[in-house]
PDB file of C-alpha atoms in Angstrom:
ATOM      1  CA  MET A   1       4.501  -3.068   2.608  1.00  0.00           C
ATOM      2  CA  ALA A   2       1.010  -1.820   3.205  1.00  0.00           C
ATOM      3  CA  GLY A   3      -1.914  -3.696   4.604  1.00  0.00           C
ATOM      4  CA  PRO A   4      -5.538  -4.569   3.997  1.00  0.00           C
ATOM      5  CA  GLY A   5      -7.725  -1.507   3.708  1.00  0.00           C
ATOM      6  CA  GLU A   6      -5.049   1.125   3.260  1.00  0.00           C
ATOM      7  CA  ASP A   7      -7.387   3.289   1.205  1.00  0.00           C
ATOM      8  CA  GLY A   8     -10.702   2.231   2.603  1.00  0.00           C
ATOM      9  CA  ALA A   9     -12.337  -1.042   3.459  1.00  0.00           C
ATOM     10  CA  GLY A  10     -14.764  -2.524   1.019  1.00  0.00           C
ATOM     11  CA  ALA A  11     -17.467  -5.018   0.326  1.00  0.00           C
ATOM     12  CA  ALA A  12     -18.576  -7.179   3.210  1.00  0.00           C
ATOM     13  CA  ALA A  13     -17.323 -10.090   1.108  1.00  0.00           C
ATOM     14  CA  TYR A  14     -15.437 -10.337  -2.153  1.00  0.00           C
ATOM     15  CA  GLY A  15     -17.757  -9.677  -5.060  1.00  0.00           C
ATOM     16  CA  ARG A  16     -20.653  -8.022  -3.181  1.00  0.00           C
ATOM     17  CA  PRO A  17     -20.988  -4.244  -3.628  1.00  0.00           C
ATOM     18  CA  MET A  18     -21.336  -2.324  -0.387  1.00  0.00           C
ATOM     19  CA  ARG A  19     -24.306  -0.208   0.491  1.00  0.00           C
ATOM     20  CA  THR A  20     -23.519   3.476   1.000  1.00  0.00           C
ATOM     21  CA  GLU A  21     -23.813   3.305   4.778  1.00  0.00           C
ATOM     22  CA  GLU A  22     -21.570   0.219   4.902  1.00  0.00           C
ATOM     23  CA  LEU A  23     -18.951   1.917   2.780  1.00  0.00           C
ATOM     24  CA  THR A  24     -19.009   5.035   4.962  1.00  0.00           C
ATOM     25  CA  GLU A  25     -18.560   2.984   8.120  1.00  0.00           C
ATOM     26  CA  ALA A  26     -15.838   0.857   6.572  1.00  0.00           C
ATOM     27  CA  LYS A  27     -13.800   3.829   5.397  1.00  0.00           C
ATOM     28  CA  ALA A  28     -14.076   5.416   8.854  1.00  0.00           C
ATOM     29  CA  ALA A  29     -12.794   2.152  10.331  1.00  0.00           C
ATOM     30  CA  ALA A  30      -9.914   2.131   7.855  1.00  0.00           C
ATOM     31  CA  ARG A  31      -8.913   5.658   8.840  1.00  0.00           C
ATOM     32  CA  ALA A  32      -8.904   4.662  12.495  1.00  0.00           C
ATOM     33  CA  MET A  33      -6.937   1.482  11.778  1.00  0.00           C
ATOM     34  CA  TRP A  34      -4.156   3.339   9.969  1.00  0.00           C
ATOM     35  CA  ALA A  35      -3.904   5.843  12.809  1.00  0.00           C
ATOM     36  CA  LEU A  36      -2.729   2.978  15.014  1.00  0.00           C
ATOM     37  CA  GLY A  37       0.935   2.209  15.440  1.00  0.00           C
ATOM     38  CA  ASP A  38       3.563   4.215  13.592  1.00  0.00           C
ATOM     39  CA  TYR A  39       3.177   3.857   9.839  1.00  0.00           C
ATOM     40  CA  HIS A  40       5.985   6.274   9.021  1.00  0.00           C
ATOM     41  CA  ARG A  41       8.438   4.269  11.108  1.00  0.00           C
ATOM     42  CA  PHE A  42       7.129   1.087   9.484  1.00  0.00           C
ATOM     43  CA  ALA A  43       7.410   2.447   5.945  1.00  0.00           C
ATOM     44  CA  THR A  44      10.835   4.051   6.273  1.00  0.00           C
ATOM     45  CA  GLN A  45      12.293   0.898   7.827  1.00  0.00           C
ATOM     46  CA  LEU A  46      10.801  -1.618   5.394  1.00  0.00           C
ATOM     47  CA  VAL A  47       9.528  -0.255   2.058  1.00  0.00           C
ATOM     48  CA  TRP A  48      11.209   3.133   1.613  1.00  0.00           C
ATOM     49  CA  GLU A  49      13.560   1.897  -1.115  1.00  0.00           C
ATOM     50  CA  VAL A  50      10.654   1.375  -3.535  1.00  0.00           C
ATOM     51  CA  GLY A  51       9.783   5.086  -3.827  1.00  0.00           C
ATOM     52  CA  PRO A  52      12.784   6.045  -5.993  1.00  0.00           C
ATOM     53  CA  VAL A  53      12.128   3.003  -8.218  1.00  0.00           C
ATOM     54  CA  VAL A  54       8.640   4.288  -9.054  1.00  0.00           C
ATOM     55  CA  VAL A  55       9.902   7.841  -9.597  1.00  0.00           C
ATOM     56  CA  GLU A  56      12.556   6.652 -12.041  1.00  0.00           C
ATOM     57  CA  ALA A  57      10.188   4.302 -13.871  1.00  0.00           C
ATOM     58  CA  ALA A  58       7.665   7.108 -14.346  1.00  0.00           C
ATOM     59  CA  GLY A  59      10.287   9.500 -15.709  1.00  0.00           C
ATOM     60  CA  ILE A  60       9.490  12.133 -13.088  1.00  0.00           C
ATOM     61  CA  GLY A  61      11.626  15.260 -13.219  1.00  0.00           C
ATOM     62  CA  PRO A  62      11.576  19.036 -12.799  1.00  0.00           C
ATOM     63  CA  GLY A  63       8.224  20.625 -13.547  1.00  0.00           C
ATOM     64  CA  THR A  64       6.293  17.350 -13.774  1.00  0.00           C
ATOM     65  CA  ARG A  65       2.855  17.563 -12.142  1.00  0.00           C
ATOM     66  CA  VAL A  66       2.531  14.444  -9.974  1.00  0.00           C
ATOM     67  CA  LEU A  67      -0.287  12.954  -7.896  1.00  0.00           C
ATOM     68  CA  ASP A  68       0.658  10.140  -5.515  1.00  0.00           C
ATOM     69  CA  VAL A  69      -2.504   8.214  -4.557  1.00  0.00           C
ATOM     70  CA  ALA A  70      -2.794   6.390  -1.210  1.00  0.00           C
ATOM     71  CA  ALA A  71       0.580   7.978  -0.556  1.00  0.00           C
ATOM     72  CA  GLY A  72       0.983   6.930   3.059  1.00  0.00           C
ATOM     73  CA  THR A  73       3.681   9.198   4.462  1.00  0.00           C
ATOM     74  CA  GLY A  74       5.286   9.994   1.125  1.00  0.00           C
ATOM     75  CA  ASN A  75       7.384   7.062  -0.039  1.00  0.00           C
ATOM     76  CA  VAL A  76       6.929   8.115  -3.666  1.00  0.00           C
ATOM     77  CA  ALA A  77       5.676  11.664  -3.170  1.00  0.00           C
ATOM     78  CA  VAL A  78       8.687  12.960  -1.245  1.00  0.00           C
ATOM     79  CA  ARG A  79      11.091  11.411  -3.755  1.00  0.00           C
ATOM     80  CA  ALA A  80       9.152  12.946  -6.644  1.00  0.00           C
ATOM     81  CA  ALA A  81       9.407  16.368  -4.986  1.00  0.00           C
ATOM     82  CA  GLU A  82      13.137  15.847  -4.474  1.00  0.00           C
ATOM     83  CA  ALA A  83      13.369  15.173  -8.218  1.00  0.00           C
ATOM     84  CA  GLY A  84      11.946  18.643  -8.868  1.00  0.00           C
ATOM     85  CA  ALA A  85       8.314  17.717  -9.540  1.00  0.00           C
ATOM     86  CA  GLU A  86       5.215  19.618  -8.436  1.00  0.00           C
ATOM     87  CA  VAL A  87       3.648  17.015  -6.158  1.00  0.00           C
ATOM     88  CA  VAL A  88       0.325  16.349  -4.468  1.00  0.00           C
ATOM     89  CA  ALA A  89       0.245  13.457  -1.981  1.00  0.00           C
ATOM     90  CA  SER A  90      -3.242  12.103  -1.224  1.00  0.00           C
ATOM     91  CA  ASP A  91      -4.244   9.573   1.411  1.00  0.00           C
ATOM     92  CA  LEU A  92      -7.378   8.533   3.286  1.00  0.00           C
ATOM     93  CA  THR A  93      -5.713   8.781   6.711  1.00  0.00           C
ATOM     94  CA  PRO A  94      -4.968  12.268   8.108  1.00  0.00           C
ATOM     95  CA  GLU A  95      -2.353  10.912  10.502  1.00  0.00           C
ATOM     96  CA  ASN A  96      -0.307   9.607   7.576  1.00  0.00           C
ATOM     97  CA  LEU A  97      -0.448  13.027   5.935  1.00  0.00           C
ATOM     98  CA  ALA A  98       0.635  14.755   9.132  1.00  0.00           C
ATOM     99  CA  ALA A  99       3.617  12.414   9.540  1.00  0.00           C
ATOM    100  CA  GLY A 100       4.578  12.841   5.896  1.00  0.00           C
ATOM    101  CA  ARG A 101       4.262  16.605   6.073  1.00  0.00           C
ATOM    102  CA  ALA A 102       6.571  16.729   9.112  1.00  0.00           C
ATOM    103  CA  ALA A 103       9.126  14.417   7.487  1.00  0.00           C
ATOM    104  CA  ALA A 104       9.116  16.428   4.259  1.00  0.00           C
ATOM    105  CA  ALA A 105       9.543  19.687   6.158  1.00  0.00           C
ATOM    106  CA  ALA A 106      12.512  18.220   8.026  1.00  0.00           C
ATOM    107  CA  ARG A 107      14.115  17.451   4.655  1.00  0.00           C
ATOM    108  CA  GLY A 108      13.304  20.898   3.287  1.00  0.00           C
ATOM    109  CA  ILE A 109      10.883  19.451   0.718  1.00  0.00           C
ATOM    110  CA  GLU A 110       7.699  21.242  -0.316  1.00  0.00           C
ATOM    111  CA  LEU A 111       4.623  19.423  -1.605  1.00  0.00           C
ATOM    112  CA  GLU A 112       0.865  19.473  -1.072  1.00  0.00           C
ATOM    113  CA  TRP A 113      -0.877  16.953   1.207  1.00  0.00           C
ATOM    114  CA  VAL A 114      -4.583  16.250   0.614  1.00  0.00           C
ATOM    115  CA  GLU A 115      -6.940  13.902   2.447  1.00  0.00           C
ATOM    116  CA  ALA A 116      -8.708  11.943  -0.291  1.00  0.00           C
ATOM    117  CA  ASP A 117     -10.365   8.632  -1.129  1.00  0.00           C
ATOM    118  CA  ALA A 118      -8.757   6.845  -4.091  1.00  0.00           C
ATOM    119  CA  GLU A 119     -12.217   6.017  -5.426  1.00  0.00           C
ATOM    120  CA  ALA A 120     -13.345   9.671  -5.453  1.00  0.00           C
ATOM    121  CA  LEU A 121     -10.334  11.923  -5.957  1.00  0.00           C
ATOM    122  CA  PRO A 122     -11.029  15.657  -5.519  1.00  0.00           C
ATOM    123  CA  PHE A 123      -9.056  16.738  -8.595  1.00  0.00           C
ATOM    124  CA  ALA A 124      -9.979  17.907 -12.069  1.00  0.00           C
ATOM    125  CA  ASP A 125      -9.852  15.714 -15.137  1.00  0.00           C
ATOM    126  CA  GLY A 126      -6.374  15.556 -16.634  1.00  0.00           C
ATOM    127  CA  ALA A 127      -4.841  17.624 -13.837  1.00  0.00           C
ATOM    128  CA  PHE A 128      -1.579  15.635 -13.595  1.00  0.00           C
ATOM    129  CA  ASP A 129       1.209  14.520 -15.909  1.00  0.00           C
ATOM    130  CA  VAL A 130       1.972  11.490 -13.765  1.00  0.00           C
ATOM    131  CA  VAL A 131      -0.152   9.535 -11.268  1.00  0.00           C
ATOM    132  CA  THR A 132       1.609   7.078  -8.949  1.00  0.00           C
ATOM    133  CA  SER A 133       0.932   4.667  -6.122  1.00  0.00           C
ATOM    134  CA  ALA A 134       3.227   2.276  -4.265  1.00  0.00           C
ATOM    135  CA  PHE A 135       1.430  -0.459  -2.330  1.00  0.00           C
ATOM    136  CA  GLY A 136      -1.493   1.904  -1.780  1.00  0.00           C
ATOM    137  CA  VAL A 137      -4.249   2.097  -4.383  1.00  0.00           C
ATOM    138  CA  MET A 138      -4.228  -1.703  -4.604  1.00  0.00           C
ATOM    139  CA  PHE A 139      -6.078  -1.739  -1.273  1.00  0.00           C
ATOM    140  CA  ALA A 140      -9.007   0.347  -2.495  1.00  0.00           C
ATOM    141  CA  PRO A 141     -12.070  -1.926  -2.253  1.00  0.00           C
ATOM    142  CA  ASP A 142     -13.474  -1.243  -5.738  1.00  0.00           C
ATOM    143  CA  HIS A 143     -10.614  -1.772  -8.176  1.00  0.00           C
ATOM    144  CA  ARG A 144     -12.457  -0.453 -11.214  1.00  0.00           C
ATOM    145  CA  ALA A 145     -13.589   2.695  -9.433  1.00  0.00           C
ATOM    146  CA  ALA A 146     -10.021   3.375  -8.295  1.00  0.00           C
ATOM    147  CA  ALA A 147      -8.617   2.678 -11.762  1.00  0.00           C
ATOM    148  CA  ARG A 148     -11.172   5.016 -13.358  1.00  0.00           C
ATOM    149  CA  GLU A 149     -10.008   7.764 -11.004  1.00  0.00           C
ATOM    150  CA  LEU A 150      -6.338   7.174 -11.805  1.00  0.00           C
ATOM    151  CA  LEU A 151      -7.150   7.429 -15.498  1.00  0.00           C
ATOM    152  CA  ARG A 152      -9.455  10.425 -15.087  1.00  0.00           C
ATOM    153  CA  VAL A 153      -6.993  12.691 -13.280  1.00  0.00           C
ATOM    154  CA  CYS A 154      -4.052  11.805 -15.562  1.00  0.00           C
ATOM    155  CA  ARG A 155      -3.805  13.917 -18.715  1.00  0.00           C
ATOM    156  CA  PRO A 156      -3.896  12.392 -22.201  1.00  0.00           C
ATOM    157  CA  GLY A 157      -0.356  11.308 -23.015  1.00  0.00           C
ATOM    158  CA  GLY A 158       0.463  11.135 -19.311  1.00  0.00           C
ATOM    159  CA  THR A 159       1.806   8.267 -17.209  1.00  0.00           C
ATOM    160  CA  ILE A 160       0.470   6.032 -14.455  1.00  0.00           C
ATOM    161  CA  ALA A 161       3.136   4.175 -12.452  1.00  0.00           C
ATOM    162  CA  LEU A 162       2.247   1.563  -9.835  1.00  0.00           C
ATOM    163  CA  ALA A 163       4.048  -0.819  -7.507  1.00  0.00           C
ATOM    164  CA  SER A 164       1.792  -3.651  -6.293  1.00  0.00           C
ATOM    165  CA  PHE A 165       2.550  -6.771  -4.290  1.00  0.00           C
ATOM    166  CA  ALA A 166       2.615 -10.027  -6.257  1.00  0.00           C
ATOM    167  CA  PRO A 167       0.155 -12.672  -5.036  1.00  0.00           C
ATOM    168  CA  ASP A 168       2.607 -15.566  -5.390  1.00  0.00           C
ATOM    169  CA  GLY A 169       5.341 -14.055  -3.213  1.00  0.00           C
ATOM    170  CA  LEU A 170       5.812 -13.403   0.491  1.00  0.00           C
ATOM    171  CA  ALA A 171       3.010 -10.842   0.521  1.00  0.00           C
ATOM    172  CA  GLY A 172       0.520 -13.581  -0.312  1.00  0.00           C
ATOM    173  CA  ASP A 173       1.862 -15.686   2.557  1.00  0.00           C
ATOM    174  CA  PHE A 174       1.826 -12.726   4.946  1.00  0.00           C
ATOM    175  CA  PHE A 175      -1.746 -11.649   4.205  1.00  0.00           C
ATOM    176  CA  ALA A 176      -2.924 -15.272   4.318  1.00  0.00           C
ATOM    177  CA  THR A 177      -1.336 -15.575   7.759  1.00  0.00           C
ATOM    178  CA  LEU A 178      -3.257 -12.568   9.075  1.00  0.00           C
ATOM    179  CA  GLY A 179      -6.386 -13.567   7.178  1.00  0.00           C
ATOM    180  CA  ARG A 180      -6.710 -16.833   9.096  1.00  0.00           C
ATOM    181  CA  HIS A 181      -7.399 -14.793  12.219  1.00  0.00           C
ATOM    182  CA  ALA A 182      -9.250 -11.789  10.762  1.00  0.00           C
ATOM    183  CA  PRO A 183     -12.908 -11.055  10.027  1.00  0.00           C
ATOM    184  CA  PRO A 184     -14.160 -11.982   6.524  1.00  0.00           C
ATOM    185  CA  PRO A 185     -12.177 -10.255   3.736  1.00  0.00           C
ATOM    186  CA  GLN A 186     -13.497  -6.921   2.474  1.00  0.00           C
ATOM    187  CA  GLY A 187     -13.426  -5.544  -1.041  1.00  0.00           C
ATOM    188  CA  GLU A 188     -11.769  -7.103  -4.062  1.00  0.00           C
ATOM    189  CA  PRO A 189      -8.558  -9.077  -3.425  1.00  0.00           C
ATOM    190  CA  PRO A 190      -5.779  -6.426  -3.267  1.00  0.00           C
ATOM    191  CA  LEU A 191      -3.087  -8.727  -4.638  1.00  0.00           C
ATOM    192  CA  LEU A 192      -4.867  -8.878  -7.999  1.00  0.00           C
ATOM    193  CA  TRP A 193      -3.149  -5.538  -8.732  1.00  0.00           C
ATOM    194  CA  GLY A 194       0.107  -7.493  -8.675  1.00  0.00           C
ATOM    195  CA  THR A 195      -0.914  -9.496 -11.764  1.00  0.00           C
ATOM    196  CA  GLU A 196      -0.390  -8.195 -15.282  1.00  0.00           C
ATOM    197  CA  GLU A 197      -3.698  -9.663 -16.485  1.00  0.00           C
ATOM    198  CA  HIS A 198      -5.711  -7.700 -13.930  1.00  0.00           C
ATOM    199  CA  LEU A 199      -3.852  -4.468 -14.603  1.00  0.00           C
ATOM    200  CA  ARG A 200      -4.444  -4.813 -18.325  1.00  0.00           C
ATOM    201  CA  GLU A 201      -8.130  -5.232 -17.587  1.00  0.00           C
ATOM    202  CA  LEU A 202      -8.127  -2.111 -15.393  1.00  0.00           C
ATOM    203  CA  LEU A 203      -5.860   0.171 -17.438  1.00  0.00           C
ATOM    204  CA  GLY A 204      -5.187  -1.427 -20.797  1.00  0.00           C
ATOM    205  CA  GLY A 205      -8.133   0.005 -22.684  1.00  0.00           C
ATOM    206  CA  ALA A 206      -7.006   3.579 -22.072  1.00  0.00           C
ATOM    207  CA  SER A 207      -3.274   2.924 -22.398  1.00  0.00           C
ATOM    208  CA  ALA A 208      -1.218   3.414 -25.494  1.00  0.00           C
ATOM    209  CA  ALA A 209       1.281   1.100 -23.786  1.00  0.00           C
ATOM    210  CA  LEU A 210       1.438  -0.827 -20.537  1.00  0.00           C
ATOM    211  CA  ARG A 211       4.816  -2.145 -19.447  1.00  0.00           C
ATOM    212  CA  CYS A 212       5.025  -4.539 -16.495  1.00  0.00           C
ATOM    213  CA  GLU A 213       8.162  -5.735 -14.781  1.00  0.00           C
ATOM    214  CA  HIS A 214       8.583  -8.120 -11.863  1.00  0.00           C
ATOM    215  CA  ARG A 215      10.758  -6.640  -9.134  1.00  0.00           C
ATOM    216  CA  CYS A 216      11.802  -7.546  -5.605  1.00  0.00           C
ATOM    217  CA  TYR A 217      12.799  -5.564  -2.537  1.00  0.00           C
ATOM    218  CA  VAL A 218      14.066  -6.876   0.800  1.00  0.00           C
ATOM    219  CA  GLU A 219      12.659  -5.987   4.214  1.00  0.00           C
ATOM    220  CA  SER A 220      14.967  -6.124   7.213  1.00  0.00           C
ATOM    221  CA  VAL A 221      15.168  -5.150  10.868  1.00  0.00           C
ATOM    222  CA  PRO A 222      17.987  -5.623  13.393  1.00  0.00           C
ATOM    223  CA  GLY A 223      17.792  -8.970  15.138  1.00  0.00           C
ATOM    224  CA  GLY A 224      16.052 -12.223  14.315  1.00  0.00           C
ATOM    225  CA  PRO A 225      12.566 -13.327  13.224  1.00  0.00           C
ATOM    226  CA  ALA A 226      11.049 -12.557  16.623  1.00  0.00           C
ATOM    227  CA  ASP A 227      12.239  -8.972  16.250  1.00  0.00           C
ATOM    228  CA  TYR A 228      10.648  -8.760  12.792  1.00  0.00           C
ATOM    229  CA  ALA A 229       7.325  -9.994  14.177  1.00  0.00           C
ATOM    230  CA  ALA A 230       7.601  -7.589  17.123  1.00  0.00           C
ATOM    231  CA  PHE A 231       8.273  -4.675  14.763  1.00  0.00           C
ATOM    232  CA  PHE A 232       4.971  -5.376  13.010  1.00  0.00           C
ATOM    233  CA  THR A 233       3.055  -5.592  16.283  1.00  0.00           C
ATOM    234  CA  GLU A 234       4.483  -2.209  17.316  1.00  0.00           C
ATOM    235  CA  THR A 235       4.082  -0.253  14.075  1.00  0.00           C
ATOM    236  CA  PHE A 236       1.651  -1.866  11.607  1.00  0.00           C
ATOM    237  CA  GLY A 237      -1.873  -0.497  12.061  1.00  0.00           C
ATOM    238  CA  PRO A 238      -3.823  -3.421  10.538  1.00  0.00           C
ATOM    239  CA  LEU A 239      -2.056  -5.925  12.800  1.00  0.00           C
ATOM    240  CA  ILE A 240      -2.494  -3.707  15.848  1.00  0.00           C
ATOM    241  CA  GLY A 241      -6.184  -3.380  15.043  1.00  0.00           C
ATOM    242  CA  LEU A 242      -6.568  -7.133  14.564  1.00  0.00           C
ATOM    243  CA  ARG A 243      -4.845  -7.836  17.874  1.00  0.00           C
ATOM    244  CA  ALA A 244      -7.248  -5.382  19.550  1.00  0.00           C
ATOM    245  CA  ILE A 245     -10.206  -7.293  18.078  1.00  0.00           C
ATOM    246  CA  LEU A 246      -8.828 -10.532  19.495  1.00  0.00           C
ATOM    247  CA  ALA A 247      -7.814  -9.059  22.858  1.00  0.00           C
ATOM    248  CA  GLY A 248     -10.900 -10.483  24.554  1.00  0.00           C
ATOM    249  CA  ASP A 249     -10.008 -14.014  23.450  1.00  0.00           C
ATOM    250  CA  PRO A 250      -6.500 -14.847  24.718  1.00  0.00           C
ATOM    251  CA  ASP A 251      -6.368 -18.179  22.906  1.00  0.00           C
ATOM    252  CA  ARG A 252      -7.125 -16.629  19.491  1.00  0.00           C
ATOM    253  CA  LEU A 253      -4.685 -13.790  20.139  1.00  0.00           C
ATOM    254  CA  ALA A 254      -1.967 -16.256  21.090  1.00  0.00           C
ATOM    255  CA  ALA A 255      -2.672 -18.261  17.931  1.00  0.00           C
ATOM    256  CA  LEU A 256      -2.248 -15.123  15.796  1.00  0.00           C
ATOM    257  CA  ASP A 257       1.049 -14.315  17.480  1.00  0.00           C
ATOM    258  CA  ARG A 258       2.291 -17.879  16.977  1.00  0.00           C
ATOM    259  CA  ASP A 259       1.364 -17.827  13.293  1.00  0.00           C
ATOM    260  CA  LEU A 260       3.040 -14.471  12.751  1.00  0.00           C
ATOM    261  CA  LEU A 261       6.246 -15.710  14.374  1.00  0.00           C
ATOM    262  CA  ALA A 262       6.080 -18.905  12.318  1.00  0.00           C
ATOM    263  CA  PHE A 263       5.780 -16.805   9.166  1.00  0.00           C
ATOM    264  CA  ALA A 264       8.747 -14.674  10.234  1.00  0.00           C
ATOM    265  CA  ARG A 265      10.847 -17.789  10.794  1.00  0.00           C
ATOM    266  CA  ARG A 266      10.006 -19.667   7.590  1.00  0.00           C
ATOM    267  CA  ALA A 267      10.199 -16.597   5.317  1.00  0.00           C
ATOM    268  CA  ASN A 268      13.550 -15.336   6.596  1.00  0.00           C
ATOM    269  CA  THR A 269      16.376 -15.694   4.088  1.00  0.00           C
ATOM    270  CA  GLY A 270      18.961 -14.152   6.409  1.00  0.00           C
ATOM    271  CA  PRO A 271      20.788 -15.860   9.288  1.00  0.00           C
ATOM    272  CA  PRO A 272      18.497 -16.938  12.175  1.00  0.00           C
ATOM    273  CA  GLN A 273      20.254 -14.613  14.601  1.00  0.00           C
ATOM    274  CA  GLY A 274      19.896 -11.650  12.225  1.00  0.00           C
ATOM    275  CA  PRO A 275      19.875  -9.404  10.501  1.00  0.00           C
ATOM    276  CA  VAL A 276      16.787 -10.951   8.948  1.00  0.00           C
ATOM    277  CA  ALA A 277      15.950 -10.591   5.253  1.00  0.00           C
ATOM    278  CA  TYR A 278      12.513 -10.917   3.657  1.00  0.00           C
ATOM    279  CA  PRO A 279      12.348 -10.632  -0.155  1.00  0.00           C
ATOM    280  CA  TYR A 280       8.970  -9.330  -1.338  1.00  0.00           C
ATOM    281  CA  ASP A 281       8.054  -9.655  -5.005  1.00  0.00           C
ATOM    282  CA  TYR A 282       6.058  -6.885  -6.619  1.00  0.00           C
ATOM    283  CA  LEU A 283       4.858  -5.808 -10.039  1.00  0.00           C
ATOM    284  CA  LEU A 284       6.153  -2.478 -11.344  1.00  0.00           C
ATOM    285  CA  ALA A 285       3.696  -1.229 -13.972  1.00  0.00           C
ATOM    286  CA  VAL A 286       3.967   1.878 -16.158  1.00  0.00           C
ATOM    287  CA  ALA A 287       1.024   2.843 -18.365  1.00  0.00           C
ATOM    288  CA  ARG A 288       1.389   5.529 -21.039  1.00  0.00           C
ATOM    289  CA  LEU A 289      -2.037   6.936 -21.795  1.00  0.00           C
ATOM    290  CA  GLY A 290      -3.259   7.425 -25.336  1.00  0.00           C
TER     291      GLY A 290
END
């Protein structure tokens, strides 16, 4: 799972374009937010199994030139490199890149790590055979700007492969839980990327084919629901940042913690004593460009 603002923040409210100075400040805040906690620990514990799914769906293999956008610490990028591809991992947050670089080095994997905004990628037109993102680019504030960049840097005949949370699954419940305690939402709703209709609007015009498939993965930690909630408060930057905002108001902070624990209890499909199990639905989309 990733959280609100993974690749920038966005409009002050859904539907209103940001002024340049607002966008600059919001992206700086997003970088700082994702430096909180331990995103690599979070990702490897909860969402790491999705990376190989995207690599396989995209047909990535030896010699393929791959760009992973909003890569985090390399969920897809590291797996693509292990498959023999020539990989660039881009992300807005330098700390994510540093953690990914260290993890890749420990595995003996070589790839390039580049700090970059998904809405303004620093790469040439058609530079990559495959462009990917798992729970990353969906959090860019301007969906059309991000989609244009995905399409621009992918060569004609190339492939774009995305994994995006579905709005009608646990991700919708989770983000709604945090949203009740957060400042007004920023940018376009991220979970729209998890709907086939929205993706066809973003990518369909340039795609020779767009194939969408509903998938599910399961998050788990040792212990019960309280341990799942505690894991988020320890590792997940957006939640840590939100709790810092509420730190001066103990009642609001306590209400957030109660709601998070309530979510963890009602969403758990494993035994109450653990190990817990949280099935998250997502849309796996593969676009073949014309």
